[in-house]
PDB file of C-alpha atoms and ligand atoms in Angstrom:
ATOM      1  CA  UNK A  19       2.978  -4.697   3.283  1.00  0.00           C
ATOM      2  CA  UNK A  20       6.346  -6.486   3.040  1.00  0.00           C
ATOM      3  CA  UNK A  21       7.576  -4.994   6.322  1.00  0.00           C
ATOM      4  CA  UNK A  22       4.298  -5.783   8.002  1.00  0.00           C
ATOM      5  CA  UNK A  23       4.692  -9.472   6.898  1.00  0.00           C
ATOM      6  CA  UNK A  24       8.403  -9.517   8.059  1.00  0.00           C
ATOM      7  CA  UNK A  25       7.425  -8.105  11.451  1.00  0.00           C
ATOM      8  CA  UNK A  26       4.917 -10.865  11.751  1.00  0.00           C
ATOM      9  CA  UNK A  27       1.764  -8.684  11.832  1.00  0.00           C
ATOM     10  CA  UNK A  28      -0.014 -11.320   9.736  1.00  0.00           C
ATOM     11  CA  UNK A  29       0.725 -14.112  12.174  1.00  0.00           C
ATOM     12  CA  UNK A  30       0.155 -12.231  15.398  1.00  0.00           C
ATOM     13  CA  UNK A  31       3.648 -13.066  16.465  1.00  0.00           C
ATOM     14  CA  UNK A  32       7.067 -11.463  15.767  1.00  0.00           C
ATOM     15  CA  UNK A  33       8.735 -13.436  12.921  1.00  0.00           C
ATOM     16  CA  UNK A  34      12.441 -12.723  13.706  1.00  0.00           C
ATOM     17  CA  UNK A  35      12.637 -14.576  17.033  1.00  0.00           C
ATOM     18  CA  UNK A  36      10.623 -17.426  15.515  1.00  0.00           C
ATOM     19  CA  UNK A  37      12.993 -17.883  12.631  1.00  0.00           C
ATOM     20  CA  UNK A  38      16.395 -17.523  14.376  1.00  0.00           C
ATOM     21  CA  UNK A  39      16.091 -20.928  15.928  1.00  0.00           C
ATOM     22  CA  UNK A  40      16.664 -22.620  12.708  1.00  0.00           C
ATOM     23  CA  UNK A  41      20.004 -21.039  11.725  1.00  0.00           C
ATOM     24  CA  UNK A  42      21.288 -21.183  15.284  1.00  0.00           C
ATOM     25  CA  UNK A  43      20.422 -24.881  15.675  1.00  0.00           C
ATOM     26  CA  UNK A  44      21.607 -25.811  12.046  1.00  0.00           C
ATOM     27  CA  UNK A  45      24.906 -23.915  12.233  1.00  0.00           C
ATOM     28  CA  UNK A  46      25.744 -25.405  15.610  1.00  0.00           C
ATOM     29  CA  UNK A  47      24.697 -28.825  14.351  1.00  0.00           C
ATOM     30  CA  UNK A  48      27.127 -28.387  11.405  1.00  0.00           C
ATOM     31  CA  UNK A  49      29.895 -27.486  13.871  1.00  0.00           C
ATOM     32  CA  UNK A  50      29.299 -30.605  15.955  1.00  0.00           C
ATOM     33  CA  UNK A  51      29.330 -32.652  12.734  1.00  0.00           C
ATOM     34  CA  UNK A  52      32.510 -31.005  11.549  1.00  0.00           C
ATOM     35  CA  UNK A  53      34.167 -31.759  14.881  1.00  0.00           C
ATOM     36  CA  UNK A  54      33.054 -35.403  14.672  1.00  0.00           C
ATOM     37  CA  UNK A  55      34.320 -35.644  11.185  1.00  0.00           C
ATOM     38  CA  UNK A  56      37.663 -34.184  12.114  1.00  0.00           C
ATOM     39  CA  UNK A  57      38.009 -36.732  15.003  1.00  0.00           C
ATOM     40  CA  UNK A  58      36.555 -39.701  13.180  1.00  0.00           C
ATOM     41  CA  UNK A  59      36.865 -40.112   9.458  1.00  0.00           C
ATOM     42  CA  UNK A  60      34.330 -43.064   9.571  1.00  0.00           C
ATOM     43  CA  UNK A  61      31.418 -42.872   8.942  1.00  0.00           C
ATOM     44  CA  UNK A  62      32.695 -40.697   6.138  1.00  0.00           C
ATOM     45  CA  UNK A  63      29.389 -38.876   5.567  1.00  0.00           C
ATOM     46  CA  UNK A  64      29.723 -36.593   8.537  1.00  0.00           C
ATOM     47  CA  UNK A  65      31.395 -33.980   6.450  1.00  0.00           C
ATOM     48  CA  UNK A  66      28.623 -34.025   3.908  1.00  0.00           C
ATOM     49  CA  UNK A  67      25.967 -33.925   6.630  1.00  0.00           C
ATOM     50  CA  UNK A  68      27.735 -30.879   8.076  1.00  0.00           C
ATOM     51  CA  UNK A  69      27.590 -29.250   4.611  1.00  0.00           C
ATOM     52  CA  UNK A  70      23.740 -29.647   4.291  1.00  0.00           C
ATOM     53  CA  UNK A  71      23.166 -28.486   7.904  1.00  0.00           C
ATOM     54  CA  UNK A  72      25.238 -25.279   7.003  1.00  0.00           C
ATOM     55  CA  UNK A  73      23.310 -24.852   3.714  1.00  0.00           C
ATOM     56  CA  UNK A  74      19.889 -24.997   5.374  1.00  0.00           C
ATOM     57  CA  UNK A  75      21.223 -22.851   8.204  1.00  0.00           C
ATOM     58  CA  UNK A  76      22.332 -20.278   5.635  1.00  0.00           C
ATOM     59  CA  UNK A  77      19.000 -20.122   4.039  1.00  0.00           C
ATOM     60  CA  UNK A  78      17.323 -19.751   7.406  1.00  0.00           C
ATOM     61  CA  UNK A  79      19.768 -17.087   8.479  1.00  0.00           C
ATOM     62  CA  UNK A  80      19.036 -14.995   5.353  1.00  0.00           C
ATOM     63  CA  UNK A  81      15.247 -15.143   6.044  1.00  0.00           C
ATOM     64  CA  UNK A  82      15.812 -14.341   9.765  1.00  0.00           C
ATOM     65  CA  UNK A  83      18.017 -11.301   8.709  1.00  0.00           C
ATOM     66  CA  UNK A  84      15.222  -9.842   6.516  1.00  0.00           C
ATOM     67  CA  UNK A  85      12.799 -10.090   9.418  1.00  0.00           C
ATOM     68  CA  UNK A  86      15.426  -8.588  11.769  1.00  0.00           C
ATOM     69  CA  UNK A  87      15.994  -5.707   9.508  1.00  0.00           C
ATOM     70  CA  UNK A  88      12.319  -4.942   9.568  1.00  0.00           C
ATOM     71  CA  UNK A  89      12.393  -4.892  13.360  1.00  0.00           C
ATOM     72  CA  UNK A  90      15.585  -2.812  13.456  1.00  0.00           C
ATOM     73  CA  UNK A  91      14.041  -0.243  11.079  1.00  0.00           C
ATOM     74  CA  UNK A  92      11.394   0.429  13.672  1.00  0.00           C
ATOM     75  CA  UNK A  93      13.646   1.283  16.547  1.00  0.00           C
ATOM     76  CA  UNK A  94      13.657   4.920  17.420  1.00  0.00           C
ATOM     77  CA  UNK A  95      16.854   6.640  16.213  1.00  0.00           C
ATOM     78  CA  UNK A  96      17.378   8.016  19.870  1.00  0.00           C
ATOM     79  CA  UNK A  97      16.555   4.719  21.604  1.00  0.00           C
ATOM     80  CA  UNK A  98      19.323   3.584  23.846  1.00  0.00           C
ATOM     81  CA  UNK A  99      19.109   0.108  22.394  1.00  0.00           C
ATOM     82  CA  UNK A 100      19.559   1.245  18.891  1.00  0.00           C
ATOM     83  CA  UNK A 101      23.424   0.789  19.050  1.00  0.00           C
ATOM     84  CA  UNK A 102      22.977  -2.687  20.555  1.00  0.00           C
ATOM     85  CA  UNK A 103      20.617  -3.544  17.766  1.00  0.00           C
ATOM     86  CA  UNK A 104      22.962  -2.262  15.210  1.00  0.00           C
ATOM     87  CA  UNK A 105      25.795  -4.272  16.708  1.00  0.00           C
ATOM     88  CA  UNK A 106      23.560  -7.397  16.789  1.00  0.00           C
ATOM     89  CA  UNK A 107      22.864  -6.904  13.156  1.00  0.00           C
ATOM     90  CA  UNK A 108      26.576  -6.498  12.236  1.00  0.00           C
ATOM     91  CA  UNK A 109      27.439  -9.654  14.160  1.00  0.00           C
ATOM     92  CA  UNK A 110      24.673 -11.644  12.387  1.00  0.00           C
ATOM     93  CA  UNK A 111      25.652 -10.336   8.868  1.00  0.00           C
ATOM     94  CA  UNK A 112      29.262 -11.338   9.599  1.00  0.00           C
ATOM     95  CA  UNK A 113      28.129 -14.745  10.672  1.00  0.00           C
ATOM     96  CA  UNK A 114      26.140 -15.134   7.517  1.00  0.00           C
ATOM     97  CA  UNK A 115      29.167 -14.012   5.471  1.00  0.00           C
ATOM     98  CA  UNK A 116      31.464 -16.486   7.353  1.00  0.00           C
ATOM     99  CA  UNK A 117      29.222 -19.431   6.796  1.00  0.00           C
ATOM    100  CA  UNK A 118      28.628 -18.289   3.226  1.00  0.00           C
ATOM    101  CA  UNK A 119      32.405 -18.377   2.543  1.00  0.00           C
ATOM    102  CA  UNK A 120      32.571 -21.692   4.339  1.00  0.00           C
ATOM    103  CA  UNK A 121      29.891 -23.197   2.125  1.00  0.00           C
ATOM    104  CA  UNK A 122      31.486 -21.901  -0.989  1.00  0.00           C
ATOM    105  CA  UNK A 123      34.888 -23.446  -0.054  1.00  0.00           C
ATOM    106  CA  UNK A 124      33.218 -26.790   0.732  1.00  0.00           C
ATOM    107  CA  UNK A 125      31.355 -26.859  -2.484  1.00  0.00           C
ATOM    108  CA  UNK A 126      34.658 -27.273  -4.291  1.00  0.00           C
ATOM    109  CA  UNK A 127      36.131 -30.467  -2.816  1.00  0.00           C
ATOM    110  CA  UNK A 128      32.951 -32.506  -2.069  1.00  0.00           C
ATOM    111  CA  UNK A 129      34.770 -35.897  -1.842  1.00  0.00           C
ATOM    112  CA  UNK A 130      36.550 -35.150   1.440  1.00  0.00           C
ATOM    113  CA  UNK A 131      35.785 -37.443   4.343  1.00  0.00           C
ATOM    114  CA  UNK A 132      37.378 -35.352   6.977  1.00  0.00           C
ATOM    115  CA  UNK A 133      36.799 -31.495   7.351  1.00  0.00           C
ATOM    116  CA  UNK A 134      39.965 -29.491   6.650  1.00  0.00           C
ATOM    117  CA  UNK A 135      41.223 -27.488   9.655  1.00  0.00           C
ATOM    118  CA  UNK A 136      40.664 -23.963   8.050  1.00  0.00           C
ATOM    119  CA  UNK A 137      37.020 -24.983   7.460  1.00  0.00           C
ATOM    120  CA  UNK A 138      36.574 -26.106  11.001  1.00  0.00           C
ATOM    121  CA  UNK A 139      38.140 -22.853  12.179  1.00  0.00           C
ATOM    122  CA  UNK A 140      35.851 -20.756  10.069  1.00  0.00           C
ATOM    123  CA  UNK A 141      32.929 -22.748  11.598  1.00  0.00           C
ATOM    124  CA  UNK A 142      34.298 -22.273  15.189  1.00  0.00           C
ATOM    125  CA  UNK A 143      34.535 -18.449  14.662  1.00  0.00           C
ATOM    126  CA  UNK A 144      31.083 -18.265  13.094  1.00  0.00           C
ATOM    127  CA  UNK A 145      29.490 -20.293  15.880  1.00  0.00           C
ATOM    128  CA  UNK A 146      31.317 -18.188  18.564  1.00  0.00           C
ATOM    129  CA  UNK A 147      29.962 -15.076  16.942  1.00  0.00           C
ATOM    130  CA  UNK A 148      26.446 -16.542  17.004  1.00  0.00           C
ATOM    131  CA  UNK A 149      26.566 -16.980  20.812  1.00  0.00           C
ATOM    132  CA  UNK A 150      27.651 -13.331  21.228  1.00  0.00           C
ATOM    133  CA  UNK A 151      24.944 -12.044  18.855  1.00  0.00           C
ATOM    134  CA  UNK A 152      22.348 -14.263  20.457  1.00  0.00           C
ATOM    135  CA  UNK A 153      23.248 -12.806  23.806  1.00  0.00           C
ATOM    136  CA  UNK A 154      22.889  -9.246  22.381  1.00  0.00           C
ATOM    137  CA  UNK A 155      19.543 -10.262  20.828  1.00  0.00           C
ATOM    138  CA  UNK A 156      18.474 -11.414  24.440  1.00  0.00           C
ATOM    139  CA  UNK A 157      19.358  -8.234  26.027  1.00  0.00           C
ATOM    140  CA  UNK A 158      17.428  -6.257  23.355  1.00  0.00           C
ATOM    141  CA  UNK A 159      14.265  -8.223  24.113  1.00  0.00           C
ATOM    142  CA  UNK A 160      14.592  -8.754  27.900  1.00  0.00           C
ATOM    143  CA  UNK A 161      16.275  -5.605  28.943  1.00  0.00           C
ATOM    144  CA  UNK A 162      15.016  -3.063  26.305  1.00  0.00           C
ATOM    145  CA  UNK A 163      11.631  -4.628  25.203  1.00  0.00           C
ATOM    146  CA  UNK A 164      12.716  -4.256  21.559  1.00  0.00           C
ATOM    147  CA  UNK A 165      10.562  -6.219  19.136  1.00  0.00           C
ATOM    148  CA  UNK A 166       7.991  -6.848  21.765  1.00  0.00           C
ATOM    149  CA  UNK A 167       4.555  -5.935  20.702  1.00  0.00           C
ATOM    150  CA  UNK A 168       5.619  -4.141  17.517  1.00  0.00           C
ATOM    151  CA  UNK A 169       3.923  -6.850  15.297  1.00  0.00           C
ATOM    152  CA  UNK A 170       0.597  -5.621  16.800  1.00  0.00           C
ATOM    153  CA  UNK A 171       1.063  -1.948  15.826  1.00  0.00           C
ATOM    154  CA  UNK A 172      -0.323  -0.848  12.458  1.00  0.00           C
ATOM    155  CA  UNK A 173       0.986   2.794  12.183  1.00  0.00           C
ATOM    156  CA  UNK A 174       4.483   4.005  12.171  1.00  0.00           C
ATOM    157  CA  UNK A 175       6.459   4.287  15.423  1.00  0.00           C
ATOM    158  CA  UNK A 176       7.828   7.612  16.259  1.00  0.00           C
ATOM    159  CA  UNK A 177      11.267   7.938  14.761  1.00  0.00           C
ATOM    160  CA  UNK A 178      12.712  10.037  17.465  1.00  0.00           C
ATOM    161  CA  UNK A 179      11.829  12.089  20.620  1.00  0.00           C
ATOM    162  CA  UNK A 180      10.835  15.621  19.830  1.00  0.00           C
ATOM    163  CA  UNK A 181      12.506  18.026  22.273  1.00  0.00           C
ATOM    164  CA  UNK A 182      10.044  20.908  22.950  1.00  0.00           C
ATOM    165  CA  UNK A 183      11.844  22.284  25.914  1.00  0.00           C
ATOM    166  CA  UNK A 184      13.296  24.971  23.633  1.00  0.00           C
ATOM    167  CA  UNK A 185       9.919  26.509  22.823  1.00  0.00           C
ATOM    168  CA  UNK A 186       8.583  29.435  24.886  1.00  0.00           C
ATOM    169  CA  UNK A 187       5.012  29.077  26.265  1.00  0.00           C
ATOM    170  CA  UNK A 188       2.415  31.023  24.354  1.00  0.00           C
ATOM    171  CA  UNK A 189      -0.633  31.861  26.626  1.00  0.00           C
ATOM    172  CA  UNK A 190       0.422  29.004  28.810  1.00  0.00           C
ATOM    173  CA  UNK A 191       0.631  26.531  25.901  1.00  0.00           C
ATOM    174  CA  UNK A 192       3.732  24.969  24.326  1.00  0.00           C
ATOM    175  CA  UNK A 193       3.830  24.317  20.556  1.00  0.00           C
ATOM    176  CA  UNK A 194       4.785  20.860  19.755  1.00  0.00           C
ATOM    177  CA  UNK A 195       4.466  20.393  15.924  1.00  0.00           C
ATOM    178  CA  UNK A 196       2.292  21.230  12.887  1.00  0.00           C
ATOM    179  CA  UNK A 197      -1.055  19.383  12.884  1.00  0.00           C
ATOM    180  CA  UNK A 198      -0.095  17.493   9.587  1.00  0.00           C
ATOM    181  CA  UNK A 199       2.983  16.031  11.333  1.00  0.00           C
ATOM    182  CA  UNK A 200       0.590  13.726  13.365  1.00  0.00           C
ATOM    183  CA  UNK A 201      -1.864  11.823  11.338  1.00  0.00           C
ATOM    184  CA  UNK A 202      -5.048  10.401  12.806  1.00  0.00           C
ATOM    185  CA  UNK A 203      -4.255   7.094  14.681  1.00  0.00           C
ATOM    186  CA  UNK A 204      -0.527   7.991  15.195  1.00  0.00           C
ATOM    187  CA  UNK A 205       1.462   8.864  18.284  1.00  0.00           C
ATOM    188  CA  UNK A 206       4.488  11.073  18.977  1.00  0.00           C
ATOM    189  CA  UNK A 207       6.852  11.101  21.743  1.00  0.00           C
ATOM    190  CA  UNK A 208       8.012  14.453  23.167  1.00  0.00           C
ATOM    191  CA  UNK A 209      10.613  15.495  25.793  1.00  0.00           C
ATOM    192  CA  UNK A 210       9.231  18.526  27.849  1.00  0.00           C
ATOM    193  CA  UNK A 211      11.955  19.761  30.149  1.00  0.00           C
ATOM    194  CA  UNK A 212      12.913  16.252  30.879  1.00  0.00           C
ATOM    195  CA  UNK A 213       9.427  14.808  31.174  1.00  0.00           C
ATOM    196  CA  UNK A 214       8.582  12.319  28.379  1.00  0.00           C
ATOM    197  CA  UNK A 215       5.114  12.612  27.168  1.00  0.00           C
ATOM    198  CA  UNK A 216       3.157  10.733  24.519  1.00  0.00           C
ATOM    199  CA  UNK A 217       0.807  12.583  22.165  1.00  0.00           C
ATOM    200  CA  UNK A 218      -1.837  10.748  20.187  1.00  0.00           C
ATOM    201  CA  UNK A 219      -4.392  12.012  17.605  1.00  0.00           C
ATOM    202  CA  UNK A 220      -7.660  10.285  17.066  1.00  0.00           C
ATOM    203  CA  UNK A 221     -11.029  11.521  15.671  1.00  0.00           C
ATOM    204  CA  UNK A 222      -9.300  14.814  14.822  1.00  0.00           C
ATOM    205  CA  UNK A 223      -8.427  15.598  18.422  1.00  0.00           C
ATOM    206  CA  UNK A 224      -5.149  15.392  20.327  1.00  0.00           C
ATOM    207  CA  UNK A 225      -4.447  13.809  23.596  1.00  0.00           C
ATOM    208  CA  UNK A 226      -1.394  14.022  25.877  1.00  0.00           C
ATOM    209  CA  UNK A 227      -0.359  11.467  28.505  1.00  0.00           C
ATOM    210  CA  UNK A 228       2.557  10.134  30.297  1.00  0.00           C
ATOM    211  CA  UNK A 229       4.985   8.158  28.032  1.00  0.00           C
ATOM    212  CA  UNK A 230       5.739   5.199  30.410  1.00  0.00           C
ATOM    213  CA  UNK A 231       3.105   2.654  31.284  1.00  0.00           C
ATOM    214  CA  UNK A 232       2.205   2.297  35.015  1.00  0.00           C
ATOM    215  CA  UNK A 233       2.846  -1.353  34.923  1.00  0.00           C
ATOM    216  CA  UNK A 234       6.566  -1.851  34.052  1.00  0.00           C
ATOM    217  CA  UNK A 235       7.249   1.322  32.115  1.00  0.00           C
ATOM    218  CA  UNK A 236       6.584   0.178  28.614  1.00  0.00           C
ATOM    219  CA  UNK A 237       6.805   3.013  26.090  1.00  0.00           C
ATOM    220  CA  UNK A 238       3.310   3.871  25.278  1.00  0.00           C
ATOM    221  CA  UNK A 239       4.054   6.017  22.244  1.00  0.00           C
ATOM    222  CA  UNK A 240       5.126   2.652  20.690  1.00  0.00           C
ATOM    223  CA  UNK A 241       1.820   1.070  21.571  1.00  0.00           C
ATOM    224  CA  UNK A 242      -1.184   0.339  19.539  1.00  0.00           C
ATOM    225  CA  UNK A 243      -3.868   3.007  19.276  1.00  0.00           C
ATOM    226  CA  UNK A 244      -7.564   2.106  18.792  1.00  0.00           C
ATOM    227  CA  UNK A 245     -10.961   3.402  19.956  1.00  0.00           C
ATOM    228  CA  UNK A 246      -9.376   6.135  22.181  1.00  0.00           C
ATOM    229  CA  UNK A 247      -7.258   3.521  23.901  1.00  0.00           C
ATOM    230  CA  UNK A 248      -3.543   3.010  23.889  1.00  0.00           C
ATOM    231  CA  UNK A 249      -2.357  -0.561  24.371  1.00  0.00           C
ATOM    232  CA  UNK A 250       1.170  -0.951  25.997  1.00  0.00           C
ATOM    233  CA  UNK A 251       3.524  -2.724  23.653  1.00  0.00           C
ATOM    234  CA  UNK A 252       4.970  -4.878  26.434  1.00  0.00           C
ATOM    235  CA  UNK A 253       2.169  -6.620  28.339  1.00  0.00           C
ATOM    236  CA  UNK A 254      -1.056  -5.214  26.649  1.00  0.00           C
ATOM    237  CA  UNK A 255      -2.280  -2.952  29.402  1.00  0.00           C
ATOM    238  CA  UNK A 256      -4.840  -0.522  27.963  1.00  0.00           C
ATOM    239  CA  UNK A 257      -5.456   3.049  28.944  1.00  0.00           C
ATOM    240  CA  UNK A 258      -8.098   5.587  27.906  1.00  0.00           C
ATOM    241  CA  UNK A 259      -6.193   8.451  26.336  1.00  0.00           C
ATOM    242  CA  UNK A 260      -9.030  10.793  27.139  1.00  0.00           C
ATOM    243  CA  UNK A 261      -8.951  10.241  30.930  1.00  0.00           C
ATOM    244  CA  UNK A 262      -5.784   8.131  31.377  1.00  0.00           C
ATOM    245  CA  UNK A 263      -7.830   5.486  33.102  1.00  0.00           C
ATOM    246  CA  UNK A 264      -6.383   1.970  33.108  1.00  0.00           C
ATOM    247  CA  UNK A 265      -9.167  -0.039  31.373  1.00  0.00           C
ATOM    248  CA  UNK A 266      -7.325  -3.326  31.170  1.00  0.00           C
ATOM    249  CA  UNK A 267      -4.456  -4.742  33.190  1.00  0.00           C
ATOM    250  CA  UNK A 268      -1.899  -5.836  34.252  1.00  0.00           C
ATOM    251  CA  UNK A 269      -1.610  -2.050  34.993  1.00  0.00           C
ATOM    252  CA  UNK A 270      -3.855  -0.951  37.779  1.00  0.00           C
ATOM    253  CA  UNK A 271      -2.671   2.622  38.180  1.00  0.00           C
ATOM    254  CA  UNK A 272      -4.086   5.326  35.794  1.00  0.00           C
ATOM    255  CA  UNK A 273      -1.911   7.491  33.607  1.00  0.00           C
ATOM    256  CA  UNK A 274      -1.194  11.134  34.193  1.00  0.00           C
ATOM    257  CA  UNK A 275      -2.759  13.154  31.394  1.00  0.00           C
ATOM    258  CA  UNK A 276      -1.920  16.575  30.020  1.00  0.00           C
ATOM    259  CA  UNK A 277      -3.956  19.266  28.194  1.00  0.00           C
ATOM    260  CA  UNK A 278      -3.463  19.242  24.472  1.00  0.00           C
ATOM    261  CA  UNK A 279      -5.166  21.197  21.732  1.00  0.00           C
ATOM    262  CA  UNK A 280      -4.980  22.107  17.946  1.00  0.00           C
ATOM    263  CA  UNK A 281      -4.877  25.855  17.190  1.00  0.00           C
ATOM    264  CA  UNK A 282      -3.960  27.639  13.865  1.00  0.00           C
ATOM    265  CA  UNK A 283      -2.502  24.417  12.413  1.00  0.00           C
ATOM    266  CA  UNK A 284      -0.308  23.651  15.273  1.00  0.00           C
ATOM    267  CA  UNK A 285      -0.499  21.082  18.090  1.00  0.00           C
ATOM    268  CA  UNK A 286      -0.081  22.496  21.656  1.00  0.00           C
ATOM    269  CA  UNK A 287       0.324  21.004  25.069  1.00  0.00           C
ATOM    270  CA  UNK A 288      -0.207  22.795  28.411  1.00  0.00           C
TER     271      UNK A 288
HETATM  272  S1  FES B 327       4.896  -2.336  30.968  1.00  0.00           S
HETATM  273 FE1  FES B 327       2.898  -1.960  30.163  1.00  0.00          FE
HETATM  274  S2  FES B 327       1.665  -3.571  30.423  1.00  0.00           S
HETATM  275 FE2  FES B 327       3.641  -4.114  31.369  1.00  0.00          FE
END
């Protein structure tokens, strides 16, 4: 429930990117005010204004960090962007810590008219890290599609890609997992001799189809499943999981489908 809230499922929009604007803007504003107060001691309330910009930025950053943590926890463990996302998180937590220390130090001598140089340096380092972290966040969204569409999904995302290449065929079928490992309405992502395939279970039946969307290769196992349709998490193309047919664009090309069945408590693909 809390995770769904933090991922923006109740608002129909991801929460983390909406929140980050506040701390970024407020921390940079506090730096500008600091620089102004360092250069000109009059008017002497610039230092105080920087303190309050930093304080509200700190509160906004703490809220954005919670939403970011919820998004980060849904990135597959074997996703190539997982490392970048972890680095992005470490940068952000360091920024919060730096501005937290900065705030603490400033709360002691509130009567200063000019920002002391060490405080200014702390702000400069923190602000520089924000820019690097913002760049990393941008690559996560624009290059890796992380966070895109997750707010629309209501079941768990697959934690990692299952490698089924190691299993021998049995009567032409390859065992994937036990039936109870895939709940109704859920998806799995499997690697079968280098081919990535998504498996979905709905109405007690299993369906297998190509993992990557025919529009721009969005990961369909991370999409939303409903009424025998899978919705691509990136640009909302919909495909019928029974036939692979593209029922809603922007994708125009149908998906490749594979045979799948449940037998003796196991899921097989063929
Ligand atoms: S990548 Fe799937 S709709 Fe664009």
